[in-house]
């Protein structure tokens, strides 16, 4: 499903070059639930951006569902994101002044999908928020906003959902609810879930934890369930 | 992404910021309104002048003293003069076969007194042919007879507005007017030609040319030649205008002993005058339009400014859109449609305001001249097209900036 081979990423900050990833190889099977952990600056966010086709590696091979995507044009990457990948962010990243259901419809606007309202309603129902469909993000709690964001991520039936610190802004009870949704999507729908987190407790929801340090994979453990 | 979605999104963006959007639009609104209003005045002036000159008649040639330069009439050149004898010489069936009638005239500005009423009007010394040469009707009484000219009679024909001023509603025929304490008997009143204020052709008193020359004018030429202000010539048919102009020039050059190119007189047909004045008003119209165009440009820069602010403000939104699959061109289109919609709406409002202003100005009396405004489809189209083009042009840079944003940085933007 996801095959990364010797991925490097170098940023230029003025004249200084920063190596965010120093040759990472990683394979994620379809239907897996993986956690990427590591302190800030370890390269885990860069890893997520590359997996999510938001960024291109400086070198290395990235096969997504058997297709080499590391050298695709920006527009092709946008198409991949729209169809195959769902994002969930720490800060929810919903459009303000826009109702929950319209937010969920957003990916379908860009892919030209029909029946948007119905599909968005279905997705909101999956996360148990259909009754709040007309509410704007500012009228929703943090947990509710994150559930809207999850609905938006799953509405296109993606292969992968990438969750960047999805519970970072939520209390522990709400965090558990959110994690429950991820488990469900993983087990019932078979969506591959990649969690990026620095909280061990959240990471332990996954079956495999990959730890990053200084732009490299420092440790990999498989949790017994 | 469907076009309909983009337009809906752009309108949503505009409505979300009502005050800002309307202030941004204001630049375009004022620009378009100014273009419409100012150019309608210019166009109106052009129409007015054209009508005035066309009213003179298509088969008329006017001869003035003084040489014409390329740009128009340079009048009052020192020794240049036309005389009664020049006028008589033009009435020559052999050397000027295309000339129909010749009517010299002379002008003086005098006070006219009737009882306690006093008015100052141009006094025109004319011959009987003048009536036909310049298309005058007589509404009451009669025009001059050759005998009036021969006898230097003290008779006058009043323009309709002078008659109204001096005699009110009563018929002036056989009444008397005084010019320089000389009593003139009114023998006729001219039909109104229209027009208003200064230069109104109805504000005139006509007397026989010979009477003007002997009783009122002190301006005699040398050798007893009697000067005239201009000579009006009609041509048998309008297509002989150019031939007649050549014949007139030929005769006058010979009489004045000047070489071609050194004439001390100017021969102008109605078409010549129309061409000169039209080019003047054309320049004026373009000039007014250009001034208004500058405000349109400023309005366009205002749009660019606000769009740049909007793009920066909505960086995060752009990041979100890109992360869920928006292509660069989707983002570009969204912002481009937004700025185009701003300028388009501004152009509509400006157009309506411009029409309103043009209607308000229409009929305004400026120092005796009534302004007439005309909004032509060309002006409307021009103002509209330029406004929308400016909106698009100045929207391109901000839209490109939005489209080029890196989604990761955009998402991180606070």
XYZ file of C-alpha atoms in Angstrom:
639
model
C 0.000 0.000 0.000
C 2.578 2.554 1.103
C 6.161 1.796 0.188
C 8.836 4.326 1.037
C 12.389 3.637 0.038
C 15.328 5.673 1.190
C 13.360 8.923 1.374
C 15.312 12.103 2.102
C 14.037 15.630 2.473
C 16.217 18.704 2.619
C 14.889 22.185 3.303
C 16.774 25.286 2.426
C 16.505 27.946 5.094
C 18.314 30.774 3.394
C 21.816 29.411 2.892
C 21.592 26.716 5.507
C 20.334 23.327 4.448
C 18.303 21.410 6.958
C 17.986 17.681 6.538
C 14.562 16.764 7.817
C 14.647 13.153 6.628
C 17.858 11.194 6.153
C 16.933 8.103 4.207
C 13.763 6.606 5.578
C 12.410 3.291 4.329
C 9.010 2.191 5.499
C 6.206 -0.060 4.358
C 2.624 0.196 5.544
C 0.188 -2.555 4.593
C -3.338 -1.849 3.520
C -5.700 -1.785 6.510
C -2.937 -1.207 9.024
C -3.122 1.281 11.881
C 0.292 2.760 12.449
C 1.513 5.422 14.846
C 4.445 7.647 14.046
C 6.022 9.043 17.187
C 8.916 11.213 18.022
C 9.856 14.548 19.581
C 9.377 17.778 17.643
C 12.018 18.207 14.990
C 12.382 14.468 14.579
C 10.990 14.591 11.053
C 7.638 12.947 11.747
C 5.630 15.886 10.384
C 7.742 15.958 7.242
C 7.138 12.219 6.924
C 3.401 12.770 7.201
C 3.422 15.570 4.591
C 5.242 13.313 2.156
C 2.949 10.356 2.775
C -0.022 12.722 2.397
C 1.274 14.004 -0.962
C 1.419 17.552 0.375
C 5.170 17.563 -0.106
C 7.634 15.838 -2.385
C 10.754 14.032 -1.169
C 14.155 15.365 -2.253
C 15.188 11.834 -3.178
C 13.902 8.298 -2.784
C 10.952 6.321 -4.063
C 7.379 6.589 -2.818
C 4.939 4.026 -4.151
C 1.342 4.686 -3.185
C -0.883 1.778 -4.156
C 1.847 0.720 -6.550
C 2.123 4.131 -8.228
C 5.271 6.207 -7.999
C 3.994 9.556 -6.742
C 7.176 11.337 -5.646
C 7.604 13.075 -8.989
C 4.012 13.865 -9.879
C 3.009 17.438 -10.675
C 1.270 19.530 -8.046
C -2.070 19.162 -9.792
C -1.735 15.353 -9.995
C -0.842 15.263 -6.308
C -3.926 17.377 -5.588
C -6.017 14.784 -7.432
C -4.422 11.983 -5.382
C -5.150 13.860 -2.152
C -8.713 14.468 -3.189
C -9.491 10.797 -3.924
C -7.156 8.619 -1.846
C -6.131 10.529 1.252
C -8.023 12.104 4.132
C -6.401 14.499 6.576
C -7.221 15.124 10.202
C -5.286 17.920 11.876
C -4.589 18.913 15.456
C -6.198 22.288 14.871
C -9.174 20.744 12.993
C -8.671 23.151 10.060
C -12.305 23.636 9.242
C -13.407 26.646 7.187
C -14.794 29.212 9.602
C -18.199 30.803 8.889
C -19.085 27.653 6.956
C -21.529 25.030 8.186
C -20.345 21.552 9.198
C -22.001 19.892 6.232
C -20.499 22.364 3.750
C -17.093 21.690 5.270
C -17.622 17.979 4.736
C -18.665 18.623 1.141
C -15.440 20.510 0.376
C -13.308 17.607 -0.997
C -16.160 16.605 -3.306
C -16.364 20.154 -4.697
C -12.845 19.783 -6.042
C -13.283 16.265 -7.362
C -16.589 17.139 -9.023
C -18.489 14.417 -7.178
C -22.252 14.379 -7.545
C -24.822 13.976 -4.778
C -22.597 15.907 -2.417
C -25.174 16.835 0.185
C -26.311 13.216 0.590
C -22.784 11.855 0.840
C -21.815 14.551 3.325
C -24.844 13.689 5.446
C -23.846 10.033 5.429
C -20.328 10.908 6.540
C -21.619 13.134 9.332
C -23.886 10.307 10.445
C -20.868 8.007 10.642
C -19.281 10.327 13.211
C -22.623 10.869 14.970
C -22.973 14.554 14.144
C -25.856 14.632 11.699
C -27.911 16.687 14.134
C -25.254 19.424 14.075
C -24.919 19.567 10.292
C -26.012 23.196 9.970
C -23.806 24.488 12.775
C -20.724 26.530 12.102
C -17.377 25.417 13.596
C -17.502 28.231 16.146
C -20.748 26.776 17.469
C -19.235 23.316 17.967
C -17.040 21.922 20.750
C -13.494 20.806 20.026
C -14.492 17.162 19.919
C -17.374 17.923 17.581
C -15.123 19.962 15.312
C -12.672 17.095 15.129
C -15.496 14.733 14.258
C -16.539 17.067 11.424
C -12.931 16.987 10.250
C -12.986 13.173 10.330
C -16.234 13.156 8.361
C -14.536 15.401 5.800
C -11.553 13.026 5.670
C -13.682 9.923 5.088
C -16.333 11.322 2.769
C -14.398 10.412 -0.390
C -13.775 6.837 0.875
C -10.002 7.320 0.944
C -7.448 4.562 1.168
C -5.558 6.343 3.917
C -6.455 8.723 6.699
C -3.534 10.720 8.022
C -4.108 12.102 11.487
C -1.602 14.689 12.704
C -1.898 14.956 16.507
C -5.668 14.475 16.209
C -6.208 14.623 19.952
C -3.651 17.305 20.728
C -6.296 19.915 21.450
C -8.800 17.645 23.163
C -9.327 16.403 26.723
C -8.702 12.749 27.446
C -12.361 11.684 27.426
C -12.993 13.302 24.036
C -9.689 11.918 22.814
C -10.916 8.426 23.565
C -14.114 9.063 21.590
C -12.099 10.280 18.621
C -9.773 7.292 18.800
C -12.812 5.027 18.899
C -13.943 6.475 15.569
C -10.518 5.847 14.064
C -10.630 2.220 15.262
C -14.020 1.788 13.718
C -12.931 3.263 10.373
C -9.894 1.026 10.435
C -11.711 -2.179 11.335
C -15.081 -1.774 9.600
C -14.000 0.121 6.475
C -10.473 -1.161 6.237
C -9.055 2.335 5.896
C -5.359 2.542 6.578
C -4.775 4.932 9.449
C -1.520 6.695 10.157
C -1.410 8.562 13.447
C 1.247 11.135 14.114
C 1.539 11.861 17.793
C 3.985 12.455 20.591
C 1.674 10.988 23.226
C 2.562 7.391 23.991
C -0.964 6.738 25.236
C -2.468 7.705 21.863
C 0.236 5.905 19.955
C -0.632 2.716 21.766
C -4.001 2.665 20.013
C -2.107 1.540 16.931
C -0.699 -1.917 16.322
C 2.676 -0.680 15.270
C 4.640 2.277 16.590
C 7.405 3.754 14.498
C 9.642 6.179 16.367
C 11.542 8.938 14.640
C 14.635 10.727 15.853
C 16.802 13.172 13.917
C 15.179 12.381 10.608
C 15.566 8.648 10.878
C 13.552 5.735 12.163
C 15.038 4.991 15.560
C 12.754 2.247 16.723
C 9.889 0.103 15.540
C 7.666 -1.959 17.811
C 4.678 -4.146 17.233
C 2.139 -4.093 20.009
C 0.405 -7.265 21.001
C -3.343 -6.929 21.141
C -14.265 21.964 -10.002
C -17.321 23.370 -11.703
C -17.488 27.008 -12.759
C -20.755 27.408 -10.941
C -19.066 26.321 -7.697
C -16.302 28.896 -8.167
C -18.731 31.708 -8.794
C -20.832 30.717 -5.814
C -17.704 30.617 -3.684
C -16.488 33.992 -4.900
C -19.831 35.653 -4.244
C -19.836 34.050 -0.818
C -16.437 35.626 -0.188
C -17.692 39.048 -1.250
C -20.840 38.903 0.858
C -18.898 37.693 3.893
C -17.060 41.043 3.904
C -19.775 43.481 2.943
C -18.166 46.725 4.089
C -14.780 45.919 2.665
C -16.241 44.718 -0.607
C -18.337 47.836 -1.058
C -15.403 50.124 -0.276
C -13.287 48.239 -2.789
C -16.021 48.515 -5.362
C -16.309 52.245 -4.749
C -13.173 52.938 -6.769
C -14.622 51.195 -9.806
C -18.067 52.691 -9.180
C -16.681 56.228 -9.202
C -14.431 55.496 -12.156
C -17.186 54.103 -14.342
C -19.662 56.785 -13.281
C -17.085 59.477 -14.120
C -16.333 57.981 -17.520
C -20.019 57.760 -18.399
C -20.891 61.239 -17.129
C -17.886 63.072 -18.572
C -17.945 61.347 -21.917
C -21.678 61.908 -22.221
C -21.038 65.637 -21.848
C -18.359 65.525 -24.524
C -20.591 63.503 -26.791
C -23.463 65.907 -26.164
C -21.288 68.887 -27.049
C -20.281 67.169 -30.246
C -23.869 66.441 -31.205
C -24.845 70.033 -30.393
C -22.114 71.546 -32.519
C -22.806 69.197 -35.399
C -26.467 70.110 -35.374
C -25.694 73.818 -35.238
C -23.411 73.651 -38.206
C -25.685 71.376 -40.181
C -28.442 73.949 -39.600
C -26.450 76.417 -41.683
C -27.170 74.456 -44.827
C -25.214 71.973 -46.914
C -24.675 74.175 -49.941
C -23.221 77.140 -48.096
C -19.689 78.481 -48.393
C -18.436 81.175 -46.071
C -15.592 83.507 -46.914
C -13.791 85.157 -44.011
C -10.981 87.667 -43.974
C -7.689 86.332 -42.684
C -5.748 83.221 -43.508
C -6.640 79.771 -42.381
C -3.914 77.783 -40.722
C -4.009 74.006 -40.790
C -5.708 73.840 -37.438
C -8.587 76.215 -38.088
C -9.411 79.816 -38.632
C -6.913 82.488 -37.731
C -9.115 85.530 -37.886
C -8.543 89.274 -37.869
C -5.239 89.298 -39.688
C -4.148 92.945 -40.021
C -4.607 94.098 -43.562
C -6.828 91.241 -44.584
C -10.185 92.484 -45.672
C -13.132 91.618 -47.787
C -15.083 94.320 -49.510
C -18.443 94.838 -51.149
C -16.583 94.770 -54.427
C -15.177 91.312 -53.650
C -18.708 90.119 -53.013
C -19.920 91.621 -56.270
C -17.043 90.000 -58.167
C -18.104 86.550 -56.947
C -21.420 87.007 -58.678
C -19.828 86.161 -61.979
C -21.480 83.529 -64.198
C -18.345 83.094 -66.284
C -15.580 82.731 -63.711
C -17.807 81.387 -60.951
C -20.446 79.340 -62.755
C -21.289 77.226 -59.700
C -22.085 80.164 -57.410
C -25.809 80.688 -56.939
C -26.201 83.572 -54.526
C -23.757 85.882 -52.811
C -24.662 87.629 -49.586
C -22.049 89.794 -47.902
C -22.725 90.807 -44.327
C -21.200 93.045 -41.730
C -21.582 93.003 -38.010
C -21.575 95.521 -35.183
C -22.532 95.310 -31.519
C -24.941 98.027 -30.444
C -27.488 98.972 -27.828
C -31.050 98.927 -29.033
C -33.585 101.096 -27.247
C -37.357 100.974 -27.329
C -38.970 103.336 -24.864
C -37.422 102.392 -21.544
C -36.280 98.927 -22.682
C -32.675 98.547 -23.621
C -30.850 95.484 -24.957
C -27.489 94.849 -26.487
C -27.468 92.611 -29.539
C -25.439 91.995 -32.653
C -26.501 94.255 -35.517
C -26.131 92.488 -38.824
C -25.959 94.430 -42.044
C -27.315 92.212 -44.827
C -28.699 92.149 -48.332
C -32.047 90.651 -49.420
C -30.337 87.419 -50.535
C -29.123 86.821 -46.999
C -32.538 85.482 -46.068
C -32.272 82.645 -48.582
C -28.570 82.052 -48.210
C -28.933 81.472 -44.450
C -32.380 79.896 -44.494
C -34.291 82.502 -42.535
C -38.082 82.529 -42.318
C -40.016 85.686 -41.689
C -42.772 85.092 -39.155
C -44.305 88.535 -39.389
C -43.947 91.415 -41.855
C -41.336 91.109 -44.603
C -37.577 90.919 -45.258
C -35.546 93.637 -46.970
C -36.149 94.577 -50.587
C -33.346 95.652 -52.935
C -34.750 99.158 -52.723
C -34.043 99.236 -48.968
C -30.407 98.521 -49.643
C -30.164 101.003 -52.496
C -31.785 103.756 -50.460
C -29.896 102.957 -47.259
C -33.290 102.856 -45.577
C -33.655 103.053 -41.822
C -35.513 99.782 -41.499
C -34.831 96.712 -39.379
C -35.811 93.045 -39.156
C -35.731 91.618 -35.609
C -34.635 88.209 -34.489
C -37.378 86.451 -32.517
C -35.668 86.735 -29.124
C -34.883 90.437 -29.612
C -38.495 91.055 -30.615
C -39.629 89.257 -27.477
C -37.260 91.296 -25.293
C -38.167 94.673 -26.753
C -41.845 94.300 -27.500
C -43.052 91.431 -25.331
C -46.138 89.911 -26.818
C -47.084 92.772 -29.161
C -46.314 92.771 -32.878
C -43.221 94.944 -33.510
C -43.950 95.513 -37.192
C -44.188 99.281 -37.943
C -42.919 100.085 -34.463
C -39.637 101.959 -34.050
C -36.357 101.014 -32.399
C -33.405 103.307 -31.707
C -29.812 102.427 -32.421
C -27.337 105.169 -31.561
C -30.253 107.601 -31.407
C -31.198 106.745 -34.981
C -34.770 105.555 -35.372
C -35.344 102.398 -37.402
C -38.753 101.174 -38.481
C -39.298 97.462 -37.893
C -40.504 95.830 -41.085
C -40.338 92.181 -40.102
C -39.683 89.565 -37.439
C -37.659 86.436 -38.141
C -38.920 82.958 -37.307
C -37.171 81.330 -34.361
C -34.242 79.042 -35.189
C -33.812 77.774 -31.666
C -30.650 77.667 -29.643
C -30.105 79.621 -26.487
C -27.860 81.958 -24.538
C -24.885 83.708 -26.021
C -24.412 82.973 -29.682
C -28.114 82.328 -30.000
C -28.885 82.974 -33.625
C -32.276 84.495 -32.752
C -30.547 87.249 -30.778
C -29.947 89.516 -33.766
C -31.142 92.701 -35.409
C -30.730 92.942 -39.173
C -30.567 96.161 -41.114
C -29.622 96.819 -44.751
C -25.890 96.401 -45.261
C -25.510 99.830 -46.792
C -27.270 101.424 -43.835
C -24.878 99.727 -41.426
C -21.881 100.852 -43.434
C -22.950 104.478 -43.701
C -24.771 105.128 -40.453
C -23.246 102.843 -37.849
C -19.850 101.568 -38.928
C -16.760 103.728 -38.802
C -14.723 101.018 -40.341
C -14.175 101.890 -43.959
C -11.533 100.294 -46.074
C -8.893 102.191 -47.951
C -9.814 103.856 -51.210
C -13.404 104.076 -50.242
C -13.835 100.295 -50.481
C -16.481 99.200 -48.049
C -15.473 96.352 -45.846
C -17.687 93.439 -44.954
C -17.262 90.888 -42.129
C -17.913 87.881 -44.282
C -19.374 86.798 -47.555
C -21.920 83.970 -47.640
C -22.131 82.105 -50.893
C -24.569 79.405 -51.886
C -23.830 76.808 -54.485
C -26.271 75.509 -57.071
C -25.984 71.912 -55.897
C -24.099 70.502 -52.892
C -21.838 68.360 -55.110
C -20.411 71.540 -56.667
C -19.082 72.806 -53.327
C -15.441 72.030 -54.071
C -15.649 73.517 -57.553
C -17.239 76.670 -56.196
C -14.579 76.951 -53.486
C -11.883 76.864 -56.154
C -13.649 79.448 -58.285
C -14.105 81.791 -55.319
C -10.475 81.433 -54.285
C -9.337 82.064 -57.813
C -11.338 85.280 -58.149
C -10.324 86.604 -54.754
C -6.632 85.765 -55.260
C -6.680 87.735 -58.460
C -8.477 90.670 -56.875
C -6.194 90.708 -53.840
C -3.082 89.972 -55.917
C -1.856 87.099 -53.790
C -0.245 83.817 -54.765
C -1.809 80.464 -53.877
C -0.857 79.610 -50.310
C -0.633 83.285 -49.274
C -4.332 84.064 -49.253
C -5.593 86.810 -46.963
C -9.005 85.204 -46.830
C -10.448 81.837 -45.886
C -13.024 79.874 -47.826
C -14.859 77.328 -45.683
C -17.692 75.002 -46.490
C -20.019 73.624 -43.857
C -18.110 70.386 -44.051
C -14.808 72.143 -43.309
C -16.246 73.802 -40.233
C -17.777 70.549 -39.116
C -14.461 68.751 -39.495
C -12.560 71.374 -37.521
C -15.039 71.626 -34.696
C -15.667 67.899 -34.557
C -11.990 67.237 -34.081
C -11.953 69.805 -31.279
C -14.852 68.241 -29.428
C -13.449 64.783 -30.140
C -10.222 65.749 -28.419
C -12.255 67.158 -25.553
C -14.261 63.949 -25.224
C -11.146 61.818 -25.250
C -9.506 64.128 -22.746
C -12.458 63.924 -20.368
C -12.568 60.167 -20.829
C -8.870 59.862 -20.073
C -9.234 61.788 -16.820
C -12.083 59.539 -15.812
C -10.047 56.547 -16.948
C -7.363 57.429 -14.417
C -9.879 57.067 -11.613
C -10.789 53.666 -13.050
C -7.142 52.697 -12.905
C -6.921 53.839 -9.294
C -10.027 51.769 -8.607
C -8.290 48.767 -10.132
C -5.271 49.241 -7.900
C -7.683 49.394 -4.956
C -9.036 45.999 -5.966
C -5.554 44.559 -6.191
C -4.692 45.943 -2.783
C -7.746 44.430 -1.122
C -7.349 41.126 -2.932
C -3.774 40.884 -1.652
C -5.005 41.495 1.883
C -7.777 38.944 1.377
C -5.361 36.331 0.077
C -3.035 36.812 3.030
C -5.934 36.712 5.454
C -7.251 33.535 3.953
C -3.906 31.748 3.728
C -5.125 29.051 6.072
C -8.306 28.588 4.068
C -6.177 28.162 0.950
C -4.122 25.521 2.790
C -7.254 23.662 3.832
C -8.653 23.737 0.314
C -5.400 22.476 -1.126
C -5.117 19.689 1.430
C -8.544 18.353 0.461
C -7.613 18.325 -3.206
C -7.975 21.837 -4.659
C -5.690 22.320 -7.632
C -3.733 25.541 -8.118
C -6.062 26.603 -10.885
C -9.098 26.072 -8.624
C -7.636 28.509 -6.121
C -6.568 30.901 -8.855
C -10.013 30.831 -10.381
C -11.717 31.403 -7.048
C -9.844 34.631 -6.376
C -9.963 35.788 -9.972
C -13.723 35.374 -10.068
C -13.909 37.260 -6.799
C -12.045 40.297 -8.126
C -13.915 40.138 -11.423
C -17.206 39.998 -9.548
C -16.132 43.031 -7.496
C -15.306 45.061 -10.571
C -18.335 43.827 -12.479
C -20.735 44.751 -9.700
C -18.890 48.043 -9.315
C -19.228 48.650 -13.038
C -22.987 48.033 -12.949
C -23.498 50.395 -10.028
C -21.152 52.937 -11.597
C -22.973 52.673 -14.895
C -26.317 53.388 -13.245
C -24.837 56.295 -11.280
C -23.225 57.624 -14.455
C -26.550 57.477 -16.292
C -28.189 59.271 -13.390
C -25.502 61.962 -13.311
C -25.706 62.361 -17.070
C -29.475 62.801 -16.816
C -29.093 65.364 -14.028
C -26.541 67.348 -16.035
C -28.706 67.170 -19.145
C -30.423 70.524 -19.645
C -28.229 72.334 -17.120
C -27.689 75.970 -18.076
C -24.022 76.867 -18.046
C -23.588 80.589 -18.606
C -26.273 80.608 -21.257
C -25.276 77.357 -22.937
C -27.603 74.460 -22.319
C -25.655 71.235 -21.810
C -27.023 68.234 -23.606
C -25.639 64.848 -22.667
C -25.705 61.690 -24.727
C -24.757 58.229 -23.493
C -23.927 56.173 -26.547
C -23.711 52.364 -26.509
C -20.036 52.795 -27.350
C -19.371 54.811 -24.182
C -21.281 52.295 -22.077
C -19.475 49.366 -23.604
C -16.110 51.069 -23.229
C -16.592 51.966 -19.566
C -17.932 48.519 -18.768
C -15.293 46.623 -20.669
C -12.429 48.641 -19.250
C -13.747 48.244 -15.692
C -14.050 44.476 -15.926
C -10.709 44.176 -17.710
C -9.071 46.239 -14.984
C -10.662 44.061 -12.305
C -9.370 40.934 -14.003
C -5.943 42.380 -14.675
C -5.383 43.559 -11.127
C -6.892 40.333 -9.808
C -4.343 38.152 -11.583
C -1.408 38.887 -9.338
C -3.190 38.240 -6.008
C -4.867 35.142 -7.454
C -1.548 33.742 -8.657
C -0.079 34.414 -5.281
C -2.888 32.445 -3.675
C -2.575 29.620 -6.178
C 1.168 29.274 -5.697
C 0.984 28.942 -1.926
C 2.633 25.909 -0.436
C -0.145 23.924 1.262
C 2.012 22.950 4.238
C 3.046 26.506 5.047
C -0.463 27.749 4.364
C -1.885 25.250 6.842
C 0.603 26.325 9.484
C -0.183 30.036 8.974
C -1.614 31.734 12.030
